[in-house]
Coordinates of C-alpha atoms in Angstrom, one line a residue:
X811 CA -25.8 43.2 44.7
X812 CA -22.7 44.4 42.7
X813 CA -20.6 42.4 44.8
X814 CA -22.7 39.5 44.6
X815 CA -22.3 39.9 41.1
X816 CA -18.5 40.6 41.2
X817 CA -18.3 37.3 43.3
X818 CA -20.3 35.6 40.6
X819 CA -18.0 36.3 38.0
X820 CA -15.0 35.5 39.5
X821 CA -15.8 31.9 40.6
X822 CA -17.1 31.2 37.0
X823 CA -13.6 32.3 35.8
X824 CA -11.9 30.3 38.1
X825 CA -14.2 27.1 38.4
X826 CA -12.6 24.4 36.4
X827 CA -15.7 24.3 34.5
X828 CA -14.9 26.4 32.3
X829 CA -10.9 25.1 31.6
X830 CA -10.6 23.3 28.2
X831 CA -11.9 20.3 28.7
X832 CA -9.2 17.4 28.5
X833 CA -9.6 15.0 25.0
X834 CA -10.3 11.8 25.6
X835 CA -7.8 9.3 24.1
X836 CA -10.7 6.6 22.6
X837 CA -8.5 3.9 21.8
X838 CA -5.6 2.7 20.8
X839 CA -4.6 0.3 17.6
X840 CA -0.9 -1.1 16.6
X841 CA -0.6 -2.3 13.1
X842 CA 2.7 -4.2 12.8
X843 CA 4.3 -4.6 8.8
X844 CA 7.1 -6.0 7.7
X845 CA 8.6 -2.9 7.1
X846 CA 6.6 -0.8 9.7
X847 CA 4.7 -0.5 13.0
X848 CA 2.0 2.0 13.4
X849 CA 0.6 3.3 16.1
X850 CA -3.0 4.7 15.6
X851 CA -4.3 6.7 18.7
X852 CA -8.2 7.3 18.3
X853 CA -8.9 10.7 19.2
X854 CA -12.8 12.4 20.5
X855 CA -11.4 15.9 19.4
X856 CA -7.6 17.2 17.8
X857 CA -5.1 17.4 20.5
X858 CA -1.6 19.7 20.9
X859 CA 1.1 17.5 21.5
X860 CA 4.9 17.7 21.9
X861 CA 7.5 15.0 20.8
X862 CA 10.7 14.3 22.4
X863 CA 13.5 11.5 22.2
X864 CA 15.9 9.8 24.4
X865 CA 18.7 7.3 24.8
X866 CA 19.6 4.4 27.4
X867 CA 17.1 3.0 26.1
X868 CA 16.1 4.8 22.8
X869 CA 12.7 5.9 23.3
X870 CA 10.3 8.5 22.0
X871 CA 7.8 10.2 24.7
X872 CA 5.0 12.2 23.5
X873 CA 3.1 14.6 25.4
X874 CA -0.4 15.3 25.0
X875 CA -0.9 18.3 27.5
X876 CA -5.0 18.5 27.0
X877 CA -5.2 14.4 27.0
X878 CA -7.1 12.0 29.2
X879 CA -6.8 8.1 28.8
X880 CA -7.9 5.6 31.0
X881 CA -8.0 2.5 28.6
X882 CA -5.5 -0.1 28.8
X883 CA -2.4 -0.7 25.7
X884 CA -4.0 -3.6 23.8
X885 CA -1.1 -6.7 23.7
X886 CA 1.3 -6.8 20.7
X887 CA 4.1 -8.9 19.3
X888 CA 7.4 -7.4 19.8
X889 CA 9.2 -10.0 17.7
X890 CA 6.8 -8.4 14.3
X891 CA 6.9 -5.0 15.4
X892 CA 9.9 -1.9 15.7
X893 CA 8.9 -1.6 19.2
X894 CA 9.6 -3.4 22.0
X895 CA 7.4 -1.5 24.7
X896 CA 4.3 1.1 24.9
X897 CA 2.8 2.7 28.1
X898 CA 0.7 5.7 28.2
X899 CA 0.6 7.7 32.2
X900 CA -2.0 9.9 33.0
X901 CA -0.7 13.1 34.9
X902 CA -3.1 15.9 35.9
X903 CA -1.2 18.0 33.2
X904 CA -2.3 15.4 30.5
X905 CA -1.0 12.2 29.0
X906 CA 2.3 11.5 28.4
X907 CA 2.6 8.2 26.0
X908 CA 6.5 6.0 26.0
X909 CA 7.7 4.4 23.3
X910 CA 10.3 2.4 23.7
X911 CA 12.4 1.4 20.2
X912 CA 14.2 -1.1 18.6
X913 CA 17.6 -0.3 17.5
X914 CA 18.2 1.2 13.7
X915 CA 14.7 2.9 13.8
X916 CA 13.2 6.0 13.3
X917 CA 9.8 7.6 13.9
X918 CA 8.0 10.2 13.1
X919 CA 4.2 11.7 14.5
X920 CA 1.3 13.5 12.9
X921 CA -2.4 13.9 13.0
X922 CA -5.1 12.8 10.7
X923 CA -8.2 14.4 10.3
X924 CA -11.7 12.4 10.6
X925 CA -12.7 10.4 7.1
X926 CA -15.6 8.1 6.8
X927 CA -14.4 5.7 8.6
X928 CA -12.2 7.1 11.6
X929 CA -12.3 10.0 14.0
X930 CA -9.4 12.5 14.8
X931 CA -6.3 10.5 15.2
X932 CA -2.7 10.6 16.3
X933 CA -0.2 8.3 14.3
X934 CA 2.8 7.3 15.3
X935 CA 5.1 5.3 12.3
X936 CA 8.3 3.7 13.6
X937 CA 10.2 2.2 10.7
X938 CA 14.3 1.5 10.0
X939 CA 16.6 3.6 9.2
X940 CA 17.7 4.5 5.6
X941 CA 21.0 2.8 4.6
X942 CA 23.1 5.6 2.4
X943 CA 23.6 3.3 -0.8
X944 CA 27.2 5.1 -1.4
X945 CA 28.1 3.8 2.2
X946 CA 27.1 0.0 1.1
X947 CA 29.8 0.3 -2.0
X948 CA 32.6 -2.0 -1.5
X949 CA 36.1 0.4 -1.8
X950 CA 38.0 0.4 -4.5
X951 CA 40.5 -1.8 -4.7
X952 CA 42.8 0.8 -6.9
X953 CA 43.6 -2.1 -8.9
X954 CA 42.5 -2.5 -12.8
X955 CA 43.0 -6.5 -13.0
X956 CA 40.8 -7.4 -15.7
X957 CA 37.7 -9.4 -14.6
X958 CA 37.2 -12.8 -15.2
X959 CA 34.0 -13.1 -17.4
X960 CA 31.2 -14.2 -16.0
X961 CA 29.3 -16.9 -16.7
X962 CA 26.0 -17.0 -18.9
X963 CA 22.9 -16.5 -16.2
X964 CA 20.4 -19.1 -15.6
X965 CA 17.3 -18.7 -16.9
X966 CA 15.1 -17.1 -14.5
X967 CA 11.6 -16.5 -13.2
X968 CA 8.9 -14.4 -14.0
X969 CA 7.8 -12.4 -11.4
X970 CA 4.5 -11.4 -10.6
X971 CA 3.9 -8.6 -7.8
X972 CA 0.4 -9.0 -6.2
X973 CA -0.8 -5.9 -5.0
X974 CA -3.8 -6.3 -2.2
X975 CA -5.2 -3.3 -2.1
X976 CA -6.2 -0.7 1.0
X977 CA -5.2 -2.4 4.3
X978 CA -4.8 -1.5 8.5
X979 CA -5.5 2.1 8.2
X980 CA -7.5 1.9 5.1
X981 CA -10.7 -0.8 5.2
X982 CA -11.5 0.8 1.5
X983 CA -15.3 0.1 0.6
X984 CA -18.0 -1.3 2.6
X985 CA -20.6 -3.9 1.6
X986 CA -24.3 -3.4 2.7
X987 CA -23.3 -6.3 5.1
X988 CA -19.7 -4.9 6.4
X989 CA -17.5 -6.9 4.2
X990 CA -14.3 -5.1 3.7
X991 CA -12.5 -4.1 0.7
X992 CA -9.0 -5.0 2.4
X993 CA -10.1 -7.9 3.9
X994 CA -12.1 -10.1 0.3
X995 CA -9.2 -8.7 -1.8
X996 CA -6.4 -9.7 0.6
X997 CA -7.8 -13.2 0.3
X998 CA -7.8 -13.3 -3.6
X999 CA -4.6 -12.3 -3.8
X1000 CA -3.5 -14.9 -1.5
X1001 CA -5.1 -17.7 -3.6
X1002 CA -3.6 -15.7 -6.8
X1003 CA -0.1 -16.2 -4.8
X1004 CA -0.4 -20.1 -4.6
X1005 CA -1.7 -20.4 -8.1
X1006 CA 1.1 -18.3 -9.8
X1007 CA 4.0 -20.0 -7.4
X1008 CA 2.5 -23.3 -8.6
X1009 CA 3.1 -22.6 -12.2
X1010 CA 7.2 -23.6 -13.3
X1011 CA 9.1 -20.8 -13.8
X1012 CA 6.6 -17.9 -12.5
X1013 CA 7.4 -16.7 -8.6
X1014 CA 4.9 -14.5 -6.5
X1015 CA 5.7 -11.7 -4.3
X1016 CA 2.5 -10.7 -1.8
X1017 CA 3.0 -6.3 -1.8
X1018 CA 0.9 -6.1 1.5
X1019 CA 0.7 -10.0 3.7
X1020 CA -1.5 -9.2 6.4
X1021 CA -3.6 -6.8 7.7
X1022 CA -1.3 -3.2 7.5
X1023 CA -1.0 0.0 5.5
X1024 CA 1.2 0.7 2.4
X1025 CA 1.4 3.9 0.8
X1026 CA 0.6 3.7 -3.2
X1027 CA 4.3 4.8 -3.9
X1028 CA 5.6 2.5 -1.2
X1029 CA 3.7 -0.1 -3.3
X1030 CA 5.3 0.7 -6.2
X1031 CA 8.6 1.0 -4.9
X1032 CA 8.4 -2.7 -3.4
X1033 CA 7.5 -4.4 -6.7
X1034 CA 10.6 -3.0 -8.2
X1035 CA 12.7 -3.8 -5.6
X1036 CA 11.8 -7.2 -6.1
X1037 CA 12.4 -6.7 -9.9
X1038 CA 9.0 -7.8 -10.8
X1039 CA 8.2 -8.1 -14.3
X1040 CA 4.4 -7.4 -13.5
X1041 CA 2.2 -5.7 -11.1
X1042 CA -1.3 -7.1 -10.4
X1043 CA -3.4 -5.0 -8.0
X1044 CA -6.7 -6.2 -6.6
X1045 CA -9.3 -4.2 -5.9
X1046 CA -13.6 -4.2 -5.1
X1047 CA -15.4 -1.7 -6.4
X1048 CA -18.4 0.6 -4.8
X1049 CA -21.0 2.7 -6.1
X1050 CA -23.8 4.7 -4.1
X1051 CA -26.4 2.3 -6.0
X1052 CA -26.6 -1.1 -5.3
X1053 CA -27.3 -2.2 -9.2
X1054 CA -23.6 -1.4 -10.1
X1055 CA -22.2 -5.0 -11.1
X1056 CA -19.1 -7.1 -12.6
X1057 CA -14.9 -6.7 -13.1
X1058 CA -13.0 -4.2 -14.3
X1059 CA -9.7 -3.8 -16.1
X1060 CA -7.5 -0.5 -15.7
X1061 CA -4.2 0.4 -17.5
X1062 CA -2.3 3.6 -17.1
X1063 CA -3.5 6.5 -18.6
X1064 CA -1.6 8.9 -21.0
X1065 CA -2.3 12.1 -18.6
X1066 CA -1.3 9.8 -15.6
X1067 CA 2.0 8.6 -17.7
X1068 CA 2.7 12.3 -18.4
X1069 CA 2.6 13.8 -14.8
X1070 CA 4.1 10.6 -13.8
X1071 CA 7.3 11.4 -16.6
X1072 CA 7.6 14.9 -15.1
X1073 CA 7.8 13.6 -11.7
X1074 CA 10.7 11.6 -12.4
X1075 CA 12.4 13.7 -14.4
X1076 CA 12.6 16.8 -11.8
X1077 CA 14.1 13.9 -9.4
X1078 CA 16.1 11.8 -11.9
X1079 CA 19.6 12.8 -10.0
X1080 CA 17.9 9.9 -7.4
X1081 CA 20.3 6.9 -8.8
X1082 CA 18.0 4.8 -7.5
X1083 CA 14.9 6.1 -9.7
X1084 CA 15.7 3.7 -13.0
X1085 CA 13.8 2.7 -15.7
X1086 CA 14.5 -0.7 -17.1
X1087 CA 17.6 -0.7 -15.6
X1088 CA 19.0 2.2 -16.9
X1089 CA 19.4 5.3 -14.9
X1090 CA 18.8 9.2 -15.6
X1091 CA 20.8 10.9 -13.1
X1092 CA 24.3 11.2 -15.6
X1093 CA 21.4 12.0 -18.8
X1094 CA 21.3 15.6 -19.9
X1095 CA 17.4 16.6 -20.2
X1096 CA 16.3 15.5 -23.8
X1097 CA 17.7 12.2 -23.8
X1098 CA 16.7 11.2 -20.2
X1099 CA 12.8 12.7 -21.8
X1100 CA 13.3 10.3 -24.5
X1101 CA 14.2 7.4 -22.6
X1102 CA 11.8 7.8 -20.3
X1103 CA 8.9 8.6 -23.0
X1104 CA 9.9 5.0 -24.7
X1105 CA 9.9 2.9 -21.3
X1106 CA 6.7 4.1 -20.7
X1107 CA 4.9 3.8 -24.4
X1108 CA 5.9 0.0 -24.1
X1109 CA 5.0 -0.4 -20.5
X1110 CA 1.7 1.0 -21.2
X1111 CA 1.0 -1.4 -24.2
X1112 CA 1.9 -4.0 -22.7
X1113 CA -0.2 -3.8 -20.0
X1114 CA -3.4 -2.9 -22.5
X1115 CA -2.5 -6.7 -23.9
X1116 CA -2.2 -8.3 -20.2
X1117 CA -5.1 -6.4 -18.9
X1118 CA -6.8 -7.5 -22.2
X1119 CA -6.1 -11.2 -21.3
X1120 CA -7.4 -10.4 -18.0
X1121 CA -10.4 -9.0 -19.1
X1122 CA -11.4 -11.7 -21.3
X1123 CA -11.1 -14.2 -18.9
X1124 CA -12.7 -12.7 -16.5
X1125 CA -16.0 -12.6 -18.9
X1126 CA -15.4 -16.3 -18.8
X1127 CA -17.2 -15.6 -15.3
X1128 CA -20.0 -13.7 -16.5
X1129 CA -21.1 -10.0 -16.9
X1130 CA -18.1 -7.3 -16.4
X1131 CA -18.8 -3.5 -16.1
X1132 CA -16.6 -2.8 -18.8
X1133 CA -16.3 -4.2 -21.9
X1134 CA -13.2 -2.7 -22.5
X1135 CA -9.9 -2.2 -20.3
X1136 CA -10.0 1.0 -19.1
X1137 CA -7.2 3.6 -18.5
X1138 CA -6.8 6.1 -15.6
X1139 CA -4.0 8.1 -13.2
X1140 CA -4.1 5.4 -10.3
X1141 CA -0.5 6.0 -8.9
X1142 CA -0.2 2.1 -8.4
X1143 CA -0.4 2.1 -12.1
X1144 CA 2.9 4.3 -12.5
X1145 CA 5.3 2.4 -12.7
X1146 CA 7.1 3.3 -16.2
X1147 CA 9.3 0.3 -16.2
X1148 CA 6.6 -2.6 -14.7
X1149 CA 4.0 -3.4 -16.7
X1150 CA 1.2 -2.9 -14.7
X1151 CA -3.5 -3.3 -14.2
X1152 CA -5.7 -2.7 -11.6
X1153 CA -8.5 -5.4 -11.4
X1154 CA -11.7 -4.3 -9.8
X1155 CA -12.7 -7.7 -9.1
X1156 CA -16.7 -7.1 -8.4
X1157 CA -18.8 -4.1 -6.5
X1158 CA -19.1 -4.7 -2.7
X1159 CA -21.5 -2.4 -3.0
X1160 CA -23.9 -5.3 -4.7
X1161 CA -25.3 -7.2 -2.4
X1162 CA -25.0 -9.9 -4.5
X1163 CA -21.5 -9.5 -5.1
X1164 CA -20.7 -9.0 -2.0
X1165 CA -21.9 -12.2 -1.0
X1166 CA -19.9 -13.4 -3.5
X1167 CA -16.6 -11.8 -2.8
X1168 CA -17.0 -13.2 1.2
X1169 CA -17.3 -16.7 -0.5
X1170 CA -13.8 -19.1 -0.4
X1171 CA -14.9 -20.8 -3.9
X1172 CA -16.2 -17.4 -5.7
X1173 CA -12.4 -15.8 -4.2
X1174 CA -10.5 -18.8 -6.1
X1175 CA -12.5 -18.7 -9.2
X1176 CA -11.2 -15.0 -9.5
X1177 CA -8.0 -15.6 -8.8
X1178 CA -7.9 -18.4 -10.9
X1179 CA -9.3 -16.0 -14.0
X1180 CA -6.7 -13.5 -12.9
X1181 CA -4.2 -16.1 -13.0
X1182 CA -5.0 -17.4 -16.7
X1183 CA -5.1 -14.6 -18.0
X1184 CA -1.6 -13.6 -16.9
X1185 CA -0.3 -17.0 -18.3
X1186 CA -1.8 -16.5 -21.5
X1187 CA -0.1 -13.2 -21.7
X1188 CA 3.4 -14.7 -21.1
X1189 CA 2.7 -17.5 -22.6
X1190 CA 2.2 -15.4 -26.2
X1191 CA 5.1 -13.2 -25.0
X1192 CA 7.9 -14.9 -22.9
X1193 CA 10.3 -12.7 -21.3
X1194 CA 14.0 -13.5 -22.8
X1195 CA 16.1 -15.2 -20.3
X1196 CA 12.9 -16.4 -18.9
X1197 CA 11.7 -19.8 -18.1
X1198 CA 8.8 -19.6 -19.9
X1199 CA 11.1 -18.5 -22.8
X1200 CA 12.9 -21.5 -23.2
X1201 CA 10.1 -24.0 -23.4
X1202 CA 9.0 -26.1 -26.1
X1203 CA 6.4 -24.5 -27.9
X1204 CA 3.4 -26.9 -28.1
X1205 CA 2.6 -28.9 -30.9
X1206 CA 0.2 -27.4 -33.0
X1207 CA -3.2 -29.0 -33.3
X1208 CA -3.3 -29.9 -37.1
X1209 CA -6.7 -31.9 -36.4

């Protein structure tokens, strides 16, 4: 009996039963961006994995030693992505998943824990390379020939940055009905796009164009890199009712403009963190404060009088939620050199409205209010150098 028992034990040790059982690899989705391709491996349980890279041709290979995948690479466009090949081989060891890589690139791979919407995942991000700036300098010359002066500028467009929020990764809120937060919002700011372009001397630029992630710095980031001289972003709201109803407005607030100022002050030796064109790394601590303190004082009241034009037009719809724009610490509001709102277009989480913000004609009539009320904001205040600036003023109406 004691052997028996001894026998027992020792094949339940050794059975393969009771190994770890392999994680299934559930699917895999590639979201290529202009600026990034990611690689979203859906996960049933966390995984250990290794990471290694090679040359001839640059590749990555990562190893999943606890992995099992029998699904096939879904299709992707090489030409809009930073890959040009992806494979995953099952061994009896695990899975072992190639990446082959365009050149210039880098990548980098980390997990994400389950949210509401997603499981465990694996991400892999391949984007390019950083550029040193001091390496894109032209050399010196070592001569001191004075310059010829340079000729007055043109005037020049306004230009509005339309920021569409959530996207690939992140659907945001779902309607009752499974209408997408990324998906209504990415179409009103595409009809916001063709309204501002078609207004002489205003020029769009789309933050997110498709169906892909941005971070919220990476958001701001973009804008100013296209010198934008405002920052729209577009949003749906939810609530866990379903009576929750109408548009918001949301400016900066002072909290989020103070954490934001101390932020950029402990990295102001960065030359390329500037505000309005002027940058802190040669500033000794007060006056880079002060600087900072009035960029972001008239950035912040100036986007209380756009959001304000905003707002009211956006009554011109019906009912809004709040009367009032609204301030808060959303980092795509931080921008201390952009003026800046957040428009939460509707709830998705109305029935009602989210039937409206699936609708073509309901999208256009939002877009449309956004758009007027950015006009009348530049329209009362034109940039100098600006377009807009150097209009006629209209006649006034002396009926």
């Amino acid at each position: 009996m004691l052997r028996y028992l001894y026998l027992s034990v020792l094949l339940l040790l050794t059975s393969p039963v009771c190994l770890a059982q392999p994680v299934e690899i559930k699917g895999v989705r590639i979201w290529p961006a202009p600026d990034n391709t990611r690689v979203v491996f859906d996960l049933a349980a966390p995984v250990d994995y290794r990471l290694a890279r090679h040359s001839g041709p640059d590749r990555i290979e990562i190893a999943i030693g606890n992995g099992r995948f029998d699904k096939t690479i879904p299709a992707f466009n090489a030409k809009q992505s930073f890959l040009t090949k992806l494979e995953a081989k099952s061994f009896a060891a695990g899975v072992t998943i190639t990446v082959e890589l365009k050149d210039g690139v880098q990548a980098k791979v980390f997990a994400l824990k389950p949210n509401q919407e997603y499981g465990h995942r694996l991400v892999l991000d391949v984007f390019p390379e950083k550029i040193s700036a001091a390496s894109s300098k032209p050399a010196s010359s070592g001569k001191s020939a004075k310059p010829d002066p340079a000729p007055p500028e043109p005037a020049r467009e306004i230009v509005i940055a339309i920021d569409a929020g959530h996207g690939g990764e992140d659907p945001g809120a779902r309607g009752r009905h499974g209408t997408l937060e990324k998906d209504v919002v990415l179409a009103i700011a595409r009809k916001l796009e063709k309204l501002v372009n078609k207004e002489p001397g205003m020029r769009a630029v789309m933050i997110r164009d498709g169906d892909y992630y941005v971070s919220l710095r990476n958001r701001i980031n973009k804008a100013r890199a296209q010198k934008a001289d405002m920052f729209i972003s577009i949003h749906a709201d939810a609530f866990f009712t379903p009576d929750a109803r109408g548009s918001s407005v949301y400016v900066l607030s002072e909290r989020g403009a103070t954490n934001e100022a101390a932020r950029w002050l402990a990295s102001r030796e960065n030359a390329a963190d500037l505000v309005g064109g002027v940058s802190l790394d040669d500033k000794d601590e007060l006056l880079a404060s002060v600087l900072l303190d009035l960029s972001q004082t008239a950035t912040i009241e100036a986007s209380l009088d756009v959001g304000a034009n905003v707002l009211e037009a956006l009554k011109q719809l019906g009912h809004v939620h709040k009367p009032r724009v609204e301030q808060a610490g959303f980092v795509v509001l931080k921008s201390p050199d952009i003026p800046s709102i957040l428009v939460e277009t509707a709830f998705i989480s109305n029935p009602r409205e989210e039937a409206k913000l699936r609708d073509a004609r309901h999208q256009q009539t939002l877009a449309q209010a956004i758009m007027n009320g950015i006009y009348a904001y530049f329209t009362k205040h034109p940039l100098p150098g600006s377009i807009l600036a150097e209009r006629e003023p209209p006649e006034p109406d002396l009926s």
